[in-house]
Tab-separated table of N, CA and C in Angstrom:
chain	number	residue	atom	x	y	z
A	1	UNK	N	-10.246	6.964	-13.539
A	1	UNK	CA	-9.359	7.334	-14.143
A	1	UNK	C	-7.942	6.225	-13.224
A	2	UNK	N	-7.151	5.884	-14.179
A	2	UNK	CA	-6.537	5.079	-13.414
A	2	UNK	C	-5.334	5.754	-14.004
A	3	UNK	N	-4.186	6.041	-13.108
A	3	UNK	CA	-2.836	6.755	-13.047
A	3	UNK	C	-2.150	5.798	-12.961
A	4	UNK	N	-0.704	5.192	-13.452
A	4	UNK	CA	0.043	4.636	-13.627
A	4	UNK	C	1.550	5.246	-13.039
A	5	UNK	N	1.986	5.364	-11.955
A	5	UNK	CA	3.027	5.987	-11.887
A	5	UNK	C	3.501	7.139	-12.515
A	6	UNK	N	1.995	8.006	-12.249
A	6	UNK	CA	2.469	9.332	-12.706
A	6	UNK	C	2.549	10.109	-14.061
A	7	UNK	N	2.761	8.856	-14.706
A	7	UNK	CA	2.912	9.210	-16.157
A	7	UNK	C	1.862	8.388	-17.160
A	8	UNK	N	1.196	7.762	-17.074
A	8	UNK	CA	0.238	7.284	-17.964
A	8	UNK	C	-1.094	7.195	-17.576
A	9	UNK	N	-1.811	7.549	-17.852
A	9	UNK	CA	-3.528	7.571	-17.627
A	9	UNK	C	-4.636	7.301	-18.752
A	10	UNK	N	-5.613	6.465	-18.169
A	10	UNK	CA	-6.332	6.042	-19.341
A	10	UNK	C	-7.934	5.763	-18.045
A	11	UNK	N	-8.908	4.965	-18.716
A	11	UNK	CA	-10.254	4.875	-18.222
A	11	UNK	C	-9.720	3.824	-17.045
A	12	UNK	N	-10.266	3.481	-15.777
A	12	UNK	CA	-9.750	2.624	-14.923
A	12	UNK	C	-10.545	1.646	-15.025
A	13	UNK	N	-11.418	1.013	-15.894
A	13	UNK	CA	-11.797	-0.149	-16.016
A	13	UNK	C	-11.127	-0.803	-17.481
A	14	UNK	N	-10.273	-0.061	-17.956
A	14	UNK	CA	-9.492	-0.550	-19.244
A	14	UNK	C	-8.234	-1.540	-18.438
A	15	UNK	N	-8.351	-2.634	-18.801
A	15	UNK	CA	-7.895	-3.802	-17.944
A	15	UNK	C	-6.791	-4.003	-18.825
A	16	UNK	N	-6.768	-3.710	-20.105
A	16	UNK	CA	-5.812	-4.245	-21.153
A	16	UNK	C	-4.650	-3.466	-20.807
A	17	UNK	N	-5.130	-2.176	-20.778
A	17	UNK	CA	-4.405	-0.511	-20.765
A	17	UNK	C	-3.298	-0.696	-19.502
A	18	UNK	N	-4.393	-1.584	-18.367
A	18	UNK	CA	-3.700	-1.075	-17.083
A	18	UNK	C	-2.094	-2.455	-17.228
A	19	UNK	N	-2.548	-3.297	-17.947
A	19	UNK	CA	-1.492	-4.749	-17.966
A	19	UNK	C	-0.591	-4.180	-18.746
A	20	UNK	N	-0.839	-3.464	-19.474
A	20	UNK	CA	0.372	-2.919	-20.858
A	20	UNK	C	1.383	-1.724	-19.842
A	21	UNK	N	0.239	-0.961	-18.962
A	21	UNK	CA	1.206	0.392	-18.088
A	21	UNK	C	2.198	-0.432	-17.284
A	22	UNK	N	1.193	-0.993	-16.307
A	22	UNK	CA	2.716	-2.106	-15.461
A	22	UNK	C	3.382	-3.018	-16.016
A	23	UNK	N	3.076	-3.598	-17.191
A	23	UNK	CA	4.336	-4.656	-17.615
A	23	UNK	C	5.334	-3.726	-18.464
A	24	UNK	N	4.939	-2.037	-19.093
A	24	UNK	CA	5.896	-1.342	-19.719
A	24	UNK	C	6.870	-0.785	-19.154
A	25	UNK	N	6.716	-0.724	-17.552
A	25	UNK	CA	7.826	0.082	-16.590
A	25	UNK	C	8.216	-0.906	-15.758
A	26	UNK	N	9.292	-1.368	-16.117
A	26	UNK	CA	10.440	-2.038	-14.890
A	26	UNK	C	10.786	-1.540	-13.712
A	27	UNK	N	11.043	-1.727	-12.809
A	27	UNK	CA	11.262	-1.168	-11.418
A	27	UNK	C	12.699	-1.046	-11.480
A	28	UNK	N	13.380	0.131	-10.950
A	28	UNK	CA	14.256	0.086	-10.841
A	28	UNK	C	15.235	-0.310	-9.885
A	29	UNK	N	14.152	-0.387	-8.721
A	29	UNK	CA	15.163	-0.849	-7.305
A	29	UNK	C	14.427	-2.039	-7.143
A	30	UNK	N	15.461	-2.848	-6.257
A	30	UNK	CA	14.995	-3.847	-5.245
A	30	UNK	C	14.848	-3.434	-3.872
A	31	UNK	N	13.200	-3.778	-3.118
A	31	UNK	CA	12.892	-3.575	-2.413
A	31	UNK	C	12.227	-4.811	-1.292
A	32	UNK	N	13.304	-5.275	-0.506
A	32	UNK	CA	12.423	-6.594	0.248
A	32	UNK	C	11.912	-6.022	1.263
A	33	UNK	N	10.778	-6.879	2.005
A	33	UNK	CA	10.079	-6.158	3.021
A	33	UNK	C	9.675	-7.732	4.095
A	34	UNK	N	9.731	-8.137	5.620
A	34	UNK	CA	9.407	-8.659	6.116
A	34	UNK	C	8.745	-7.802	6.991
A	35	UNK	N	7.614	-8.476	7.864
A	35	UNK	CA	6.606	-7.769	9.098
A	35	UNK	C	5.828	-9.147	9.719
A	36	UNK	N	6.029	-8.780	10.768
A	36	UNK	CA	5.140	-9.977	11.430
A	36	UNK	C	4.442	-9.079	12.921
A	37	UNK	N	3.238	-9.450	12.962
A	37	UNK	CA	2.596	-8.736	14.420
A	37	UNK	C	3.102	-9.134	15.588
A	38	UNK	N	3.217	-8.696	16.274
A	38	UNK	CA	3.318	-8.594	17.816
A	38	UNK	C	2.327	-8.658	18.600
A	39	UNK	N	2.592	-9.388	19.952
A	39	UNK	CA	1.482	-9.050	20.624
A	39	UNK	C	1.069	-8.045	21.803
A	40	UNK	N	2.264	-7.200	21.039
A	40	UNK	CA	1.682	-6.020	21.648
A	40	UNK	C	0.674	-4.874	20.635
A	41	UNK	N	0.148	-5.433	19.655
A	41	UNK	CA	-0.628	-4.712	18.422
A	41	UNK	C	0.722	-4.153	17.550
A	42	UNK	N	1.499	-3.983	17.791
A	42	UNK	CA	2.801	-3.512	16.688
A	42	UNK	C	3.009	-4.220	15.575
A	43	UNK	N	3.397	-3.530	14.214
A	43	UNK	CA	3.766	-4.457	13.270
A	43	UNK	C	5.395	-4.104	13.085
A	44	UNK	N	6.058	-5.151	13.184
A	44	UNK	CA	7.101	-5.340	13.330
A	44	UNK	C	7.945	-5.288	11.986
A	45	UNK	N	8.322	-4.258	11.020
A	45	UNK	CA	8.874	-4.736	9.868
A	45	UNK	C	10.361	-4.084	9.423
A	46	UNK	N	10.979	-5.221	8.611
A	46	UNK	CA	12.377	-5.085	8.324
A	46	UNK	C	12.491	-5.027	6.896
A	47	UNK	N	13.015	-3.899	6.559
A	47	UNK	CA	13.697	-3.991	4.864
A	47	UNK	C	15.026	-3.805	4.362
A	48	UNK	N	15.127	-4.143	3.421
A	48	UNK	CA	16.551	-3.974	2.534
A	48	UNK	C	15.707	-3.130	1.175
A	49	UNK	N	16.991	-1.933	1.045
A	49	UNK	CA	16.511	-1.495	-0.200
A	49	UNK	C	17.673	-1.370	-1.253
A	50	UNK	N	17.926	-1.805	-2.549
A	50	UNK	CA	18.805	-1.030	-2.929
A	50	UNK	C	19.030	-0.080	-4.299
A	51	UNK	N	17.947	0.825	-3.828
A	51	UNK	CA	17.560	2.084	-4.967
A	51	UNK	C	18.837	2.721	-4.721
A	52	UNK	N	18.926	3.509	-5.454
A	52	UNK	CA	20.213	5.326	-5.779
A	52	UNK	C	19.199	6.361	-5.822
A	53	UNK	N	20.089	7.248	-5.268
A	53	UNK	CA	19.336	8.783	-5.223
A	53	UNK	C	18.888	9.045	-4.361
A	54	UNK	N	17.898	9.798	-3.907
A	54	UNK	CA	17.599	10.309	-3.091
A	54	UNK	C	15.859	9.588	-2.759
A	55	UNK	N	15.591	8.703	-1.977
A	55	UNK	CA	14.262	7.940	-1.802
A	55	UNK	C	13.638	7.975	-0.715
A	56	UNK	N	12.312	7.885	-0.568
A	56	UNK	CA	11.534	7.535	0.611
A	56	UNK	C	11.102	6.363	0.447
A	57	UNK	N	10.833	5.584	1.126
A	57	UNK	CA	10.058	4.343	1.248
A	57	UNK	C	8.093	4.091	2.238
A	58	UNK	N	7.317	4.082	1.516
A	58	UNK	CA	5.956	4.261	1.875
A	58	UNK	C	5.586	3.090	2.256
A	59	UNK	N	4.804	2.915	3.465
A	59	UNK	CA	4.413	1.512	3.842
A	59	UNK	C	3.115	2.037	4.278
A	60	UNK	N	2.091	1.500	3.729
A	60	UNK	CA	0.520	1.454	3.544
A	60	UNK	C	0.011	0.123	4.404
A	61	UNK	N	-0.584	0.201	5.564
A	61	UNK	CA	-1.616	-0.826	6.075
A	61	UNK	C	-2.580	-0.810	5.353
A	62	UNK	N	-2.938	-1.992	4.860
A	62	UNK	CA	-3.977	-2.183	4.059
A	62	UNK	C	-4.763	-2.657	5.014
A	63	UNK	N	-6.712	-2.223	4.795
A	63	UNK	CA	-7.304	-3.625	5.242
A	63	UNK	C	-8.340	-3.709	3.624
A	64	UNK	N	-7.720	-5.372	3.085
A	64	UNK	CA	-8.580	-5.890	2.202
A	64	UNK	C	-10.110	-5.776	1.781
A	65	UNK	N	-10.858	-5.854	2.890
A	65	UNK	CA	-11.870	-5.280	2.262
A	65	UNK	C	-12.886	-5.525	3.616
A	66	UNK	N	-14.001	-4.505	3.120
A	66	UNK	CA	-15.011	-3.844	4.487
A	66	UNK	C	-16.007	-3.771	3.765
A	67	UNK	N	-17.192	-3.220	4.236
A	67	UNK	CA	-18.255	-3.066	4.044
A	67	UNK	C	-18.816	-1.682	4.739
A	68	UNK	N	-19.930	-0.814	4.050
A	68	UNK	CA	-20.485	0.003	4.834
A	68	UNK	C	-21.703	-0.065	4.692
A	69	UNK	N	-22.696	0.088	5.788
A	69	UNK	CA	-23.941	-0.095	5.565
A	69	UNK	C	-24.713	1.651	5.775
A	70	UNK	N	-25.329	2.142	4.462
A	70	UNK	CA	-25.314	3.822	4.466
A	70	UNK	C	-26.894	4.097	5.032
A	71	UNK	N	-26.830	4.738	6.162
A	71	UNK	CA	-27.998	5.073	6.959
A	71	UNK	C	-28.477	6.511	6.471
A	72	UNK	N	-28.124	7.058	5.579
A	72	UNK	CA	-28.662	8.641	5.528
A	72	UNK	C	-28.069	8.871	4.036
A	73	UNK	N	-28.900	9.788	3.478
A	73	UNK	CA	-28.434	10.698	1.852
A	73	UNK	C	-28.567	9.474	0.730
A	74	UNK	N	-28.202	9.797	-0.306
A	74	UNK	CA	-28.749	9.672	-1.317
A	74	UNK	C	-28.440	7.804	-1.859
A	75	UNK	N	-27.467	7.479	-0.890
A	75	UNK	CA	-27.308	5.350	-0.769
A	75	UNK	C	-28.336	4.975	0.259
A	76	UNK	N	-28.753	6.075	1.018
A	76	UNK	CA	-29.315	5.243	2.103
A	76	UNK	C	-29.786	4.273	2.147
A	77	UNK	N	-29.766	3.025	2.819
A	77	UNK	CA	-30.369	1.885	2.455
A	77	UNK	C	-29.535	0.673	1.876
A	78	UNK	N	-28.316	1.449	1.638
A	78	UNK	CA	-27.780	0.395	0.461
A	78	UNK	C	-26.537	0.321	1.416
A	79	UNK	N	-25.856	-1.002	0.699
A	79	UNK	CA	-24.632	-1.433	1.434
A	79	UNK	C	-23.538	-1.846	0.692
A	80	UNK	N	-22.455	-0.518	0.675
A	80	UNK	CA	-21.287	-0.295	-0.114
A	80	UNK	C	-20.043	-1.435	0.117
A	81	UNK	N	-19.081	-2.006	-0.456
A	81	UNK	CA	-18.285	-3.157	-0.258
A	81	UNK	C	-17.061	-2.227	-0.632
A	82	UNK	N	-16.153	-2.101	-0.168
A	82	UNK	CA	-14.954	-1.224	-0.325
A	82	UNK	C	-13.513	-2.395	-0.252
A	83	UNK	N	-12.584	-2.472	-1.436
A	83	UNK	CA	-11.326	-3.528	-1.509
A	83	UNK	C	-10.139	-2.336	-1.052
A	84	UNK	N	-9.232	-3.061	-0.499
A	84	UNK	CA	-7.732	-2.614	-0.581
A	84	UNK	C	-7.804	-0.828	-0.083
A	85	UNK	N	-8.420	-1.027	1.473
A	85	UNK	CA	-8.488	0.371	1.957
A	85	UNK	C	-7.014	0.627	2.602
A	86	UNK	N	-6.428	1.722	2.054
A	86	UNK	CA	-5.136	2.395	3.050
A	86	UNK	C	-5.992	2.769	4.267
A	87	UNK	N	-5.514	1.984	5.372
A	87	UNK	CA	-5.941	2.593	7.129
A	87	UNK	C	-4.732	3.242	7.497
A	88	UNK	N	-3.508	3.119	6.977
A	88	UNK	CA	-2.380	4.096	7.873
A	88	UNK	C	-1.335	3.941	6.783
A	89	UNK	N	-0.567	5.282	6.748
A	89	UNK	CA	0.422	5.332	5.872
A	89	UNK	C	1.480	6.260	6.714
A	90	UNK	N	2.874	5.179	6.333
A	90	UNK	CA	3.716	6.035	7.090
A	90	UNK	C	5.268	6.046	6.140
A	91	UNK	N	5.631	7.366	5.943
A	91	UNK	CA	6.601	7.272	4.731
A	91	UNK	C	8.033	7.708	5.609
A	92	UNK	N	8.980	7.241	5.021
A	92	UNK	CA	10.323	7.867	5.544
A	92	UNK	C	10.848	7.574	4.851
A	93	UNK	N	12.311	7.890	5.569
A	93	UNK	CA	13.476	8.627	4.274
A	93	UNK	C	14.332	7.128	3.517
A	94	UNK	N	14.463	6.963	2.578
A	94	UNK	CA	14.957	5.544	2.546
A	94	UNK	C	16.513	5.348	3.160
A	95	UNK	N	16.365	3.958	3.371
A	95	UNK	CA	18.031	3.739	3.820
A	95	UNK	C	18.601	2.098	3.254
A	96	UNK	N	19.367	2.027	3.280
A	96	UNK	CA	19.728	0.419	2.510
A	96	UNK	C	19.091	-0.545	3.396
A	97	UNK	N	19.119	-0.769	4.950
A	97	UNK	CA	18.063	-1.271	5.846
A	97	UNK	C	17.905	-0.850	6.783
A	98	UNK	N	16.755	-0.855	7.257
A	98	UNK	CA	16.353	-0.715	8.768
A	98	UNK	C	14.610	-1.580	9.129
A	99	UNK	N	14.583	-1.001	10.299
A	99	UNK	CA	14.002	-1.966	10.999
A	99	UNK	C	12.898	-0.859	11.308
A	100	UNK	N	11.551	-1.016	11.609
A	100	UNK	CA	10.610	0.146	12.089
A	100	UNK	C	9.194	-0.820	12.336
A	101	UNK	N	8.579	0.312	13.226
A	101	UNK	CA	7.304	-0.654	13.650
A	101	UNK	C	6.130	0.919	13.345
A	102	UNK	N	4.591	-0.476	13.195
A	102	UNK	CA	3.789	0.623	12.633
A	102	UNK	C	2.429	-0.147	14.072
A	103	UNK	N	1.764	1.204	14.428
A	103	UNK	CA	0.902	0.373	15.636
A	103	UNK	C	-0.124	0.169	14.466
A	104	UNK	N	-0.869	-0.862	15.211
A	104	UNK	CA	-2.007	-1.408	14.531
A	104	UNK	C	-3.284	-0.876	15.293
A	105	UNK	N	-4.097	0.082	14.569
A	105	UNK	CA	-5.326	0.544	15.324
A	105	UNK	C	-6.053	-0.496	15.397
A	106	UNK	N	-6.921	-0.499	17.102
A	106	UNK	CA	-7.485	-1.182	18.067
A	106	UNK	C	-8.491	-1.897	17.094
A	107	UNK	N	-9.462	-1.138	16.249
A	107	UNK	CA	-10.401	-1.576	15.337
A	107	UNK	C	-9.854	-2.704	14.524
A	108	UNK	N	-8.531	-2.712	13.981
A	108	UNK	CA	-7.664	-3.636	12.924
A	108	UNK	C	-7.312	-4.876	13.222
A	109	UNK	N	-7.264	-4.670	15.011
A	109	UNK	CA	-6.344	-5.997	15.788
A	109	UNK	C	-6.887	-7.183	15.406
A	110	UNK	N	-8.304	-7.618	14.834
A	110	UNK	CA	-8.470	-9.050	14.732
A	110	UNK	C	-8.857	-9.428	12.959
A	111	UNK	N	-8.607	-8.021	12.095
A	111	UNK	CA	-8.963	-8.153	10.836
A	111	UNK	C	-8.172	-8.501	10.100
A	112	UNK	N	-7.584	-9.257	8.621
A	112	UNK	CA	-6.780	-9.677	8.071
A	112	UNK	C	-6.046	-8.228	7.266
A	113	UNK	N	-4.731	-8.021	7.012
A	113	UNK	CA	-4.425	-6.857	6.833
A	113	UNK	C	-3.577	-7.219	5.728
A	114	UNK	N	-3.106	-6.439	4.973
A	114	UNK	CA	-1.840	-6.175	4.205
A	114	UNK	C	-0.942	-5.293	4.322
A	115	UNK	N	0.482	-5.748	4.456
A	115	UNK	CA	1.449	-4.216	4.402
A	115	UNK	C	1.582	-4.203	2.346
A	116	UNK	N	1.596	-2.792	2.339
A	116	UNK	CA	2.044	-2.948	1.133
A	116	UNK	C	3.339	-1.331	1.160
A	117	UNK	N	4.534	-1.978	0.978
A	117	UNK	CA	5.533	-0.856	0.847
A	117	UNK	C	6.332	-0.530	-0.756
A	118	UNK	N	6.505	0.885	-0.883
A	118	UNK	CA	6.841	1.273	-2.124
A	118	UNK	C	8.122	2.392	-2.297
A	119	UNK	N	9.069	1.955	-2.788
A	119	UNK	CA	9.862	3.372	-2.814
A	119	UNK	C	9.770	4.195	-3.765
A	120	UNK	N	9.980	5.685	-3.721
A	120	UNK	CA	9.748	6.600	-4.595
A	120	UNK	C	10.722	7.500	-4.327
A	121	UNK	N	10.884	8.153	-5.536
A	121	UNK	CA	12.338	8.710	-5.770
A	121	UNK	C	11.855	10.332	-5.370
A	122	UNK	N	12.292	11.442	-4.836
A	122	UNK	CA	11.643	12.447	-4.055
A	122	UNK	C	11.619	13.739	-4.999
A	123	UNK	N	12.938	13.417	-6.120
A	123	UNK	CA	12.699	14.336	-6.836
A	123	UNK	C	11.797	14.359	-8.126
A	124	UNK	N	11.350	13.054	-8.501
A	124	UNK	CA	10.244	13.500	-9.605
A	124	UNK	C	9.228	12.230	-9.566
A	125	UNK	N	8.700	12.038	-8.007
A	125	UNK	CA	7.885	11.282	-7.883
A	125	UNK	C	7.613	9.681	-8.298
A	126	UNK	N	8.906	9.300	-8.953
A	126	UNK	CA	8.916	8.044	-9.698
A	126	UNK	C	8.776	6.820	-8.970
A	127	UNK	N	7.744	5.594	-8.762
A	127	UNK	CA	7.659	4.788	-7.769
A	127	UNK	C	8.836	3.656	-8.497
A	128	UNK	N	9.926	3.547	-7.651
A	128	UNK	CA	11.119	2.887	-8.583
A	128	UNK	C	11.296	1.338	-7.819
A	129	UNK	N	10.386	0.678	-7.161
A	129	UNK	CA	10.455	-0.468	-5.937
A	129	UNK	C	9.184	-1.004	-5.442
A	130	UNK	N	8.520	-1.795	-5.047
A	130	UNK	CA	7.335	-2.320	-4.786
A	130	UNK	C	7.248	-3.727	-4.441
A	131	UNK	N	6.265	-3.753	-3.026
A	131	UNK	CA	6.170	-5.335	-2.918
A	131	UNK	C	4.899	-5.180	-1.415
A	132	UNK	N	4.555	-6.754	-1.551
A	132	UNK	CA	3.333	-6.470	-0.363
A	132	UNK	C	3.466	-7.860	0.373
A	133	UNK	N	2.817	-7.899	1.265
A	133	UNK	CA	2.974	-9.058	2.326
A	133	UNK	C	1.086	-9.178	2.787
A	134	UNK	N	0.915	-10.263	2.749
A	134	UNK	CA	-0.049	-10.623	3.787
A	134	UNK	C	-0.003	-10.431	5.061
A	135	UNK	N	-0.913	-10.332	6.136
A	135	UNK	CA	-0.095	-10.415	7.383
A	135	UNK	C	-1.168	-10.769	8.295
């Protein structure tokens, strides 16, 4: 199942419905994010947001690809492939501009990562802005 912005749902493999749902909903706020890894394994983030109302901004630290070698259970002996795994999620009250830090877990410090940021209205949970960065 795929749910887009809490309002449309359909079978997750239906690519045409996904594209239609994404194109149907224009985002109401601009969210601009810059991020850099520092030498002390912190992710330094700076954002600017022009949304209205009461919002939060969610920052998801993403591992683009991973594999799991299954040793027991019904999938024993199989290798599972995963994409876009959320390794850390931080939510903060939205301001027009702010700097923050996210600690990069030790096991991910040499792994390619992405940062996804999205603003969300706290009253109805609608996503109002979104962006992503390759780190």
